[in-house]
Amino acid sequence: MNSLPIDGERLQRQIDELAAISAAPAPVVTRVLFSEADLRAREYVKGLCREVGLAIREDAVGNVFIRWEGKDEKLPAVATGSHIDAIPNAGRYDGVVGVLGAIEAIRALQQSGFKPQRSIELIIFTAEEPTRFGIGCLGSRLLAGALSLEKAASLRDPEGKSLEELRDQAGYGGLDMKQVRLAPKTYSAFVELHIEQGPLLEKENIPIGVVEKIAAPSTLRVQLTGVGGHAGAVLMPERHDAMLAGAEIALAVELAALKSGSPDTVGTTGVFRIEPGAVNSVPCRAWLEIDLRDTQLPTRDAALEKIEKSVAEICQRRGIAFVLERLNVDAPAICDQALVGRVLESGDELGLKVKKMISRAYHDSLFMAQICPTTMIFIPCRGGVSHRPDEYSSPEQIKNGVAVLASTLAKLASKV
Amino acid sequence: MNSLPIDGERLQRQIDELAAISAAPAPVVTRVLFSEADLRAREYVKGLCREVGLAIREDAVGNVFIRWEGKDEKLPAVATGSHIDAIPNAGRYDGVVGVLGAIEAIRALQQSGFKPQRSIELIIFTAEEPTRFGIGCLGSRLLAGALSLEKAASLRDPEGKSLEELRDQAGYGGLDMKQVRLAPKTYSAFVELHIEQGPLLEKENIPIGVVEKIAAPSTLRVQLTGVGGHAGAVLMPERHDAMLAGAEIALAVELAALKSGSPDTVGTTGVFRIEPGAVNSVPCRAWLEIDLRDTQLPTRDAALEKIEKSVAEICQRRGIAFVLERLNVDAPAICDQALVGRVLESGDELGLKVKKMISRAYHDSLFMAQICPTTMIFIPCRGGVSHRPDEYSSPEQIKNGVAVLASTLAKLASKV
């Protein structure tokens, strides 16, 4: 496997071409679920897969399955994949490396003459990013049965549009949502290639990470309703300013994360919108979305409860009505030790040092781990930066990741 | 003057028709400067003026002057007027009562056979509301020479569009901005009819207020730049979250207003936007607009300084870069006692009790007071509510205000 013909230049060119498909001008990448940019990006990637001669299937929520048929098509397939949607003001590597890198891995394996015993499937997951509906990993949650169809049907974007309406507009309306959940034993394994989104590999100058555990994520949505009015006329003691309640809540989120007792607890109020949003009007409504994660469930859950208590206390004191929703509260994922072993072997064979790690960011792997043995391959990214236009991994770093992925897929697809 | 034929039903119908010209569905009124709704509303009001046979002039920034020629056209005219733009999620009376009410007052005076010695002008001021450019009373500031043409040319809306660009699109591009500032002694007096936007007249069951003083307004804009990143990957102690700095600043504004030593100090952070605004991304930028007012200049200015110190302290502690701009810092306006006397007389003659008041909200009158004797006529509004869809004054309350305005204009236009 040392001599796999991986073409790092071609891959970099594809990464750059895909980055140009964005709702915002370069270097910013913005591709929100089912936006015009997301739909064009899907077409771009499907075009690459057709070039390699792979079969394409799509499901009702827009997950895309690209299959290289194995000699024994009845065996559960080996899966890899990631996502191509991007939050507003993002960069070009998050998710994309695991999709375009997998196509390059498959192409290199094909060129090397390798014939898989098990089929190999690349999955492009719908809406790993929670931008549109406030819930991340929409596609993989549904594949794994971790999100009910009732809950999915109740999702609304900030403009009030439903998932049904949007998937219909995107051309997925004719497909059956009941078919999205995968049958048991569809896959024998899932391996996702991804940039680290943290600084450790770069700091320690190690080219490859293998993930043993994915941190436990949770998301809250808080809707606050106070009383608006003229900024000049309503005296301070008479106010019920929804924005100020939101400001206190955001600071309470920070405090709960800082004082959780675990250095790994992170809390972020990433969405903070107010109405009417005019300088001379007391804000009557605020909408917050809060992301809280931890590698340990007990400290995460304690911080979550502390935040929920703070919301109630702040709103009562300020005379603000609130609706608090737990959009998702997920457990951490434990990766499969046999798979971790395959990645370690591949690194060894390629002369690439591999570090065992936890993933603080969550990924579709969190949900794939619920239905098959799963692990992730990490590559370094500059400064640990992600979700920003200056996100960067070098062509060499990406090529190393693709080599380890290809080698690992080959091992997994050869075994019966 | 007791028998002026004021048609309250017609006026109410016009108020309702104008309210239907809105960027948002009823009962919400949203008419932002030079939006499609604002332009349609201007056409609607100009149409009413043409019906009454009045001459219309417009200036380069979109102020509209509607003139009823007096017998001696060389005398400085008597002016009245207000605005028809509305903040997002507003109601139908703020500004509108002073424009449509003035047309009804002129119509009633015409029908009564009154012939003015001085001309009477109705001014519809451009952008009393600061929604688009963060600065209120744009039209009257420029009329009074209280805003330089350089400052006006530097204004940008949230999308980065300049005043030049927008007034050009709105059809005012062919007119000369240098002609906007009024020549000295253009007007002998200015009287603005307006809803109180406060609760006092309603509480005391008094139909008319006359304004002796307008509170001193000021507006700050704060732009915060921190460091973005992935909400899962950037640990808490490493963060420079622009939104959290904004949250602390908003709470500092509240505190500065509460602790100013004056019960009349009001501080509002009415604009609070963040980027990228994704739940799983640490906010890298925040944009705040702060409104601070007081009836007394010393307490207002002390609170302003306290807020500015807080911004610097919070940003230094959190490692956030900031740009703080004073968009406007205005003195209070002292109204003309002779004009106040004319309003009191008019109330007496009409059997309507008149209360002397201060205006906490600011108005175009604040700037008209810099170039001619000025006062305002207030009418009650339900619960003191304004800048909300449930803003309300009854047809009877509005008719009383129009009667006092008409009577006062007649007195002022008769005298030489």
PDB file of C-alpha atoms in Angstrom, chain A residues 157-346:
ATOM      1  CA  ASP A 157     -35.511  27.176  10.254  1.00  0.00           C
ATOM      2  CA  PRO A 158     -35.259  30.811  11.425  1.00  0.00           C
ATOM      3  CA  GLU A 159     -37.700  31.846   8.703  1.00  0.00           C
ATOM      4  CA  GLY A 160     -40.230  29.256   9.855  1.00  0.00           C
ATOM      5  CA  LYS A 161     -39.665  26.903   6.922  1.00  0.00           C
ATOM      6  CA  SER A 162     -39.996  23.199   7.660  1.00  0.00           C
ATOM      7  CA  LEU A 163     -37.581  20.430   6.720  1.00  0.00           C
ATOM      8  CA  GLU A 164     -40.393  18.979   4.573  1.00  0.00           C
ATOM      9  CA  GLU A 165     -40.754  22.212   2.624  1.00  0.00           C
ATOM     10  CA  LEU A 166     -37.018  22.669   2.155  1.00  0.00           C
ATOM     11  CA  ARG A 167     -36.201  19.094   1.115  1.00  0.00           C
ATOM     12  CA  ASP A 168     -39.078  19.304  -1.331  1.00  0.00           C
ATOM     13  CA  GLN A 169     -37.689  22.514  -2.840  1.00  0.00           C
ATOM     14  CA  ALA A 170     -34.255  20.880  -3.020  1.00  0.00           C
ATOM     15  CA  GLY A 171     -35.655  18.023  -5.117  1.00  0.00           C
ATOM     16  CA  TYR A 172     -35.831  15.330  -2.414  1.00  0.00           C
ATOM     17  CA  GLY A 173     -39.606  15.607  -1.932  1.00  0.00           C
ATOM     18  CA  GLY A 174     -40.423  12.473  -3.940  1.00  0.00           C
ATOM     19  CA  LEU A 175     -38.427  10.200  -1.607  1.00  0.00           C
ATOM     20  CA  ASP A 176     -39.763   8.523   1.529  1.00  0.00           C
ATOM     21  CA  MET A 177     -38.431   9.717   4.896  1.00  0.00           C
ATOM     22  CA  LYS A 178     -39.239   6.266   6.350  1.00  0.00           C
ATOM     23  CA  GLN A 179     -36.529   4.797   4.116  1.00  0.00           C
ATOM     24  CA  VAL A 180     -33.778   7.004   5.539  1.00  0.00           C
ATOM     25  CA  ARG A 181     -33.032   4.897   8.619  1.00  0.00           C
ATOM     26  CA  LEU A 182     -30.486   2.245   7.706  1.00  0.00           C
ATOM     27  CA  ALA A 183     -31.200  -1.461   8.117  1.00  0.00           C
ATOM     28  CA  PRO A 184     -29.149  -3.182  10.833  1.00  0.00           C
ATOM     29  CA  LYS A 185     -25.724  -4.414   9.647  1.00  0.00           C
ATOM     30  CA  THR A 186     -25.706  -2.189   6.571  1.00  0.00           C
ATOM     31  CA  TYR A 187     -22.080  -1.359   7.361  1.00  0.00           C
ATOM     32  CA  SER A 188     -19.276  -3.401   8.907  1.00  0.00           C
ATOM     33  CA  ALA A 189     -17.328  -0.241   9.794  1.00  0.00           C
ATOM     34  CA  PHE A 190     -17.270   3.546   9.414  1.00  0.00           C
ATOM     35  CA  VAL A 191     -14.065   5.615   9.235  1.00  0.00           C
ATOM     36  CA  GLU A 192     -14.211   9.428   8.834  1.00  0.00           C
ATOM     37  CA  LEU A 193     -11.234  11.511   7.741  1.00  0.00           C
ATOM     38  CA  HIS A 194     -11.335  15.059   9.183  1.00  0.00           C
ATOM     39  CA  ILE A 195      -9.162  18.012  10.133  1.00  0.00           C
ATOM     40  CA  GLU A 196      -8.497  18.027  13.881  1.00  0.00           C
ATOM     41  CA  GLN A 197     -10.149  21.414  14.587  1.00  0.00           C
ATOM     42  CA  GLY A 198      -7.812  21.628  17.546  1.00  0.00           C
ATOM     43  CA  PRO A 199      -4.124  22.445  18.011  1.00  0.00           C
ATOM     44  CA  LEU A 200      -2.632  19.205  19.378  1.00  0.00           C
ATOM     45  CA  LEU A 201      -1.293  17.431  16.266  1.00  0.00           C
ATOM     46  CA  GLU A 202       0.326  20.614  15.004  1.00  0.00           C
ATOM     47  CA  LYS A 203       1.868  21.395  18.410  1.00  0.00           C
ATOM     48  CA  GLU A 204       3.313  17.889  18.754  1.00  0.00           C
ATOM     49  CA  ASN A 205       4.232  17.724  15.052  1.00  0.00           C
ATOM     50  CA  ILE A 206       2.377  14.422  14.539  1.00  0.00           C
ATOM     51  CA  PRO A 207       0.803  13.854  11.098  1.00  0.00           C
ATOM     52  CA  ILE A 208      -2.115  11.578  12.045  1.00  0.00           C
ATOM     53  CA  GLY A 209      -4.568  11.237  14.915  1.00  0.00           C
ATOM     54  CA  VAL A 210      -6.910   8.354  15.562  1.00  0.00           C
ATOM     55  CA  VAL A 211     -10.019   9.070  17.597  1.00  0.00           C
ATOM     56  CA  GLU A 212     -10.924   6.925  20.570  1.00  0.00           C
ATOM     57  CA  LYS A 213     -13.791   9.050  21.892  1.00  0.00           C
ATOM     58  CA  ILE A 214     -16.021  11.917  20.690  1.00  0.00           C
ATOM     59  CA  ALA A 215     -17.117  14.538  23.246  1.00  0.00           C
ATOM     60  CA  ALA A 216     -20.747  14.684  24.348  1.00  0.00           C
ATOM     61  CA  PRO A 217     -22.578  17.591  22.691  1.00  0.00           C
ATOM     62  CA  SER A 218     -25.798  19.325  23.638  1.00  0.00           C
ATOM     63  CA  THR A 219     -27.725  22.267  22.268  1.00  0.00           C
ATOM     64  CA  LEU A 220     -30.292  24.506  23.941  1.00  0.00           C
ATOM     65  CA  ARG A 221     -32.579  27.042  22.333  1.00  0.00           C
ATOM     66  CA  VAL A 222     -33.936  29.860  24.472  1.00  0.00           C
ATOM     67  CA  GLN A 223     -36.684  32.187  23.262  1.00  0.00           C
ATOM     68  CA  LEU A 224     -37.230  35.251  25.424  1.00  0.00           C
ATOM     69  CA  THR A 225     -40.228  37.579  25.304  1.00  0.00           C
ATOM     70  CA  GLY A 226     -40.171  40.840  27.216  1.00  0.00           C
ATOM     71  CA  VAL A 227     -41.910  44.138  26.630  1.00  0.00           C
ATOM     72  CA  GLY A 228     -40.806  46.538  23.901  1.00  0.00           C
ATOM     73  CA  GLY A 229     -41.294  50.266  23.811  1.00  0.00           C
ATOM     74  CA  HIS A 230     -39.686  53.560  22.959  1.00  0.00           C
ATOM     75  CA  ALA A 231     -36.095  53.806  24.155  1.00  0.00           C
ATOM     76  CA  GLY A 232     -36.644  57.403  25.211  1.00  0.00           C
ATOM     77  CA  ALA A 233     -39.947  57.023  26.952  1.00  0.00           C
ATOM     78  CA  VAL A 234     -39.861  53.809  29.017  1.00  0.00           C
ATOM     79  CA  LEU A 235     -38.027  54.539  32.279  1.00  0.00           C
ATOM     80  CA  MET A 236     -35.457  52.014  33.471  1.00  0.00           C
ATOM     81  CA  PRO A 237     -37.362  50.486  36.426  1.00  0.00           C
ATOM     82  CA  GLU A 238     -40.368  49.777  34.185  1.00  0.00           C
ATOM     83  CA  ARG A 239     -38.435  47.779  31.591  1.00  0.00           C
ATOM     84  CA  HIS A 240     -38.552  44.105  30.649  1.00  0.00           C
ATOM     85  CA  ASP A 241     -35.764  44.068  28.082  1.00  0.00           C
ATOM     86  CA  ALA A 242     -35.438  40.647  26.431  1.00  0.00           C
ATOM     87  CA  MET A 243     -31.928  41.393  25.160  1.00  0.00           C
ATOM     88  CA  LEU A 244     -30.594  42.124  28.637  1.00  0.00           C
ATOM     89  CA  ALA A 245     -31.972  38.791  29.874  1.00  0.00           C
ATOM     90  CA  GLY A 246     -30.207  37.177  26.919  1.00  0.00           C
ATOM     91  CA  ALA A 247     -26.958  38.969  27.800  1.00  0.00           C
ATOM     92  CA  GLU A 248     -27.112  37.639  31.361  1.00  0.00           C
ATOM     93  CA  ILE A 249     -27.863  34.136  30.087  1.00  0.00           C
ATOM     94  CA  ALA A 250     -24.886  34.200  27.690  1.00  0.00           C
ATOM     95  CA  LEU A 251     -22.623  35.208  30.586  1.00  0.00           C
ATOM     96  CA  ALA A 252     -24.163  32.448  32.733  1.00  0.00           C
ATOM     97  CA  VAL A 253     -23.316  29.921  30.005  1.00  0.00           C
ATOM     98  CA  GLU A 254     -19.709  31.083  30.051  1.00  0.00           C
ATOM     99  CA  LEU A 255     -19.566  30.856  33.841  1.00  0.00           C
ATOM    100  CA  ALA A 256     -21.136  27.381  33.944  1.00  0.00           C
ATOM    101  CA  ALA A 257     -18.510  26.113  31.494  1.00  0.00           C
ATOM    102  CA  LEU A 258     -15.632  27.832  33.290  1.00  0.00           C
ATOM    103  CA  LYS A 259     -16.684  26.517  36.729  1.00  0.00           C
ATOM    104  CA  SER A 260     -17.762  23.013  35.724  1.00  0.00           C
ATOM    105  CA  GLY A 261     -14.748  21.428  37.379  1.00  0.00           C
ATOM    106  CA  SER A 262     -13.597  19.984  34.027  1.00  0.00           C
ATOM    107  CA  PRO A 263     -11.197  21.879  31.750  1.00  0.00           C
ATOM    108  CA  ASP A 264     -12.930  20.192  28.814  1.00  0.00           C
ATOM    109  CA  THR A 265     -16.343  21.770  29.316  1.00  0.00           C
ATOM    110  CA  VAL A 266     -17.020  24.355  26.610  1.00  0.00           C
ATOM    111  CA  GLY A 267     -20.136  26.530  26.443  1.00  0.00           C
ATOM    112  CA  THR A 268     -20.966  28.891  23.568  1.00  0.00           C
ATOM    113  CA  THR A 269     -23.906  31.141  22.794  1.00  0.00           C
ATOM    114  CA  GLY A 270     -23.337  31.178  19.050  1.00  0.00           C
ATOM    115  CA  VAL A 271     -26.762  32.510  18.056  1.00  0.00           C
ATOM    116  CA  PHE A 272     -28.078  35.718  19.603  1.00  0.00           C
ATOM    117  CA  ARG A 273     -30.772  37.552  17.686  1.00  0.00           C
ATOM    118  CA  ILE A 274     -33.068  40.302  18.939  1.00  0.00           C
ATOM    119  CA  GLU A 275     -36.231  42.074  17.820  1.00  0.00           C
ATOM    120  CA  PRO A 276     -37.005  44.683  16.694  1.00  0.00           C
ATOM    121  CA  GLY A 277     -33.295  45.498  16.496  1.00  0.00           C
ATOM    122  CA  ALA A 278     -33.699  49.277  16.255  1.00  0.00           C
ATOM    123  CA  VAL A 279     -31.432  51.532  18.299  1.00  0.00           C
ATOM    124  CA  ASN A 280     -34.321  53.536  19.755  1.00  0.00           C
ATOM    125  CA  SER A 281     -36.522  50.617  20.695  1.00  0.00           C
ATOM    126  CA  VAL A 282     -36.379  48.435  23.810  1.00  0.00           C
ATOM    127  CA  PRO A 283     -35.792  44.843  22.591  1.00  0.00           C
ATOM    128  CA  CYS A 284     -38.991  42.846  23.061  1.00  0.00           C
ATOM    129  CA  ARG A 285     -37.675  39.443  21.948  1.00  0.00           C
ATOM    130  CA  ALA A 286     -34.412  37.522  21.932  1.00  0.00           C
ATOM    131  CA  TRP A 287     -33.478  34.128  20.475  1.00  0.00           C
ATOM    132  CA  LEU A 288     -30.397  32.307  21.758  1.00  0.00           C
ATOM    133  CA  GLU A 289     -28.832  29.007  20.759  1.00  0.00           C
ATOM    134  CA  ILE A 290     -26.366  27.527  23.192  1.00  0.00           C
ATOM    135  CA  ASP A 291     -23.804  24.799  22.540  1.00  0.00           C
ATOM    136  CA  LEU A 292     -22.423  22.905  25.534  1.00  0.00           C
ATOM    137  CA  ARG A 293     -20.011  19.968  25.350  1.00  0.00           C
ATOM    138  CA  ASP A 294     -17.658  17.946  27.412  1.00  0.00           C
ATOM    139  CA  THR A 295     -15.608  14.792  27.203  1.00  0.00           C
ATOM    140  CA  GLN A 296     -17.235  13.659  30.454  1.00  0.00           C
ATOM    141  CA  LEU A 297     -20.978  13.244  30.765  1.00  0.00           C
ATOM    142  CA  PRO A 298     -21.352  14.126  34.498  1.00  0.00           C
ATOM    143  CA  THR A 299     -19.694  17.559  34.238  1.00  0.00           C
ATOM    144  CA  ARG A 300     -21.537  18.321  30.998  1.00  0.00           C
ATOM    145  CA  ASP A 301     -24.893  17.429  32.493  1.00  0.00           C
ATOM    146  CA  ALA A 302     -24.217  19.405  35.676  1.00  0.00           C
ATOM    147  CA  ALA A 303     -23.335  22.492  33.625  1.00  0.00           C
ATOM    148  CA  LEU A 304     -26.472  21.994  31.536  1.00  0.00           C
ATOM    149  CA  GLU A 305     -28.650  21.985  34.641  1.00  0.00           C
ATOM    150  CA  LYS A 306     -26.880  25.034  36.016  1.00  0.00           C
ATOM    151  CA  ILE A 307     -27.561  26.930  32.790  1.00  0.00           C
ATOM    152  CA  GLU A 308     -31.205  25.925  32.793  1.00  0.00           C
ATOM    153  CA  LYS A 309     -31.571  27.132  36.387  1.00  0.00           C
ATOM    154  CA  SER A 310     -29.895  30.426  35.470  1.00  0.00           C
ATOM    155  CA  VAL A 311     -32.322  30.968  32.587  1.00  0.00           C
ATOM    156  CA  ALA A 312     -35.287  30.525  34.929  1.00  0.00           C
ATOM    157  CA  GLU A 313     -33.803  32.748  37.634  1.00  0.00           C
ATOM    158  CA  ILE A 314     -32.798  35.558  35.251  1.00  0.00           C
ATOM    159  CA  CYS A 315     -36.150  35.559  33.471  1.00  0.00           C
ATOM    160  CA  GLN A 316     -38.114  35.571  36.705  1.00  0.00           C
ATOM    161  CA  ARG A 317     -36.076  38.467  38.104  1.00  0.00           C
ATOM    162  CA  ARG A 318     -36.480  40.505  34.904  1.00  0.00           C
ATOM    163  CA  GLY A 319     -40.113  39.646  34.202  1.00  0.00           C
ATOM    164  CA  ILE A 320     -39.331  37.905  30.919  1.00  0.00           C
ATOM    165  CA  ALA A 321     -41.315  34.965  29.518  1.00  0.00           C
ATOM    166  CA  PHE A 322     -39.131  32.151  28.184  1.00  0.00           C
ATOM    167  CA  VAL A 323     -39.295  28.916  26.235  1.00  0.00           C
ATOM    168  CA  LEU A 324     -36.288  26.655  26.759  1.00  0.00           C
ATOM    169  CA  GLU A 325     -35.816  23.653  24.455  1.00  0.00           C
ATOM    170  CA  ARG A 326     -33.167  20.964  24.603  1.00  0.00           C
ATOM    171  CA  LEU A 327     -32.572  20.565  20.872  1.00  0.00           C
ATOM    172  CA  ASN A 328     -30.181  17.708  21.482  1.00  0.00           C
ATOM    173  CA  VAL A 329     -28.449  16.170  24.473  1.00  0.00           C
ATOM    174  CA  ASP A 330     -26.135  13.432  23.244  1.00  0.00           C
ATOM    175  CA  ALA A 331     -23.820  11.014  24.983  1.00  0.00           C
ATOM    176  CA  PRO A 332     -20.170  10.759  23.981  1.00  0.00           C
ATOM    177  CA  ALA A 333     -19.202   8.105  21.422  1.00  0.00           C
ATOM    178  CA  ILE A 334     -16.665   5.402  22.215  1.00  0.00           C
ATOM    179  CA  CYS A 335     -14.748   4.333  19.126  1.00  0.00           C
ATOM    180  CA  ASP A 336     -14.081   0.734  18.143  1.00  0.00           C
ATOM    181  CA  GLN A 337     -10.684  -0.480  19.375  1.00  0.00           C
ATOM    182  CA  ALA A 338     -10.223  -2.946  16.496  1.00  0.00           C
ATOM    183  CA  LEU A 339     -10.731  -0.134  14.005  1.00  0.00           C
ATOM    184  CA  VAL A 340      -8.383   2.118  15.963  1.00  0.00           C
ATOM    185  CA  GLY A 341      -5.875  -0.725  15.620  1.00  0.00           C
ATOM    186  CA  ARG A 342      -6.280  -0.820  11.816  1.00  0.00           C
ATOM    187  CA  VAL A 343      -5.551   2.927  11.616  1.00  0.00           C
ATOM    188  CA  LEU A 344      -2.460   2.489  13.830  1.00  0.00           C
ATOM    189  CA  GLU A 345      -1.230  -0.307  11.554  1.00  0.00           C
ATOM    190  CA  SER A 346      -1.804   1.788   8.427  1.00  0.00           C
TER     191      SER A 346
END
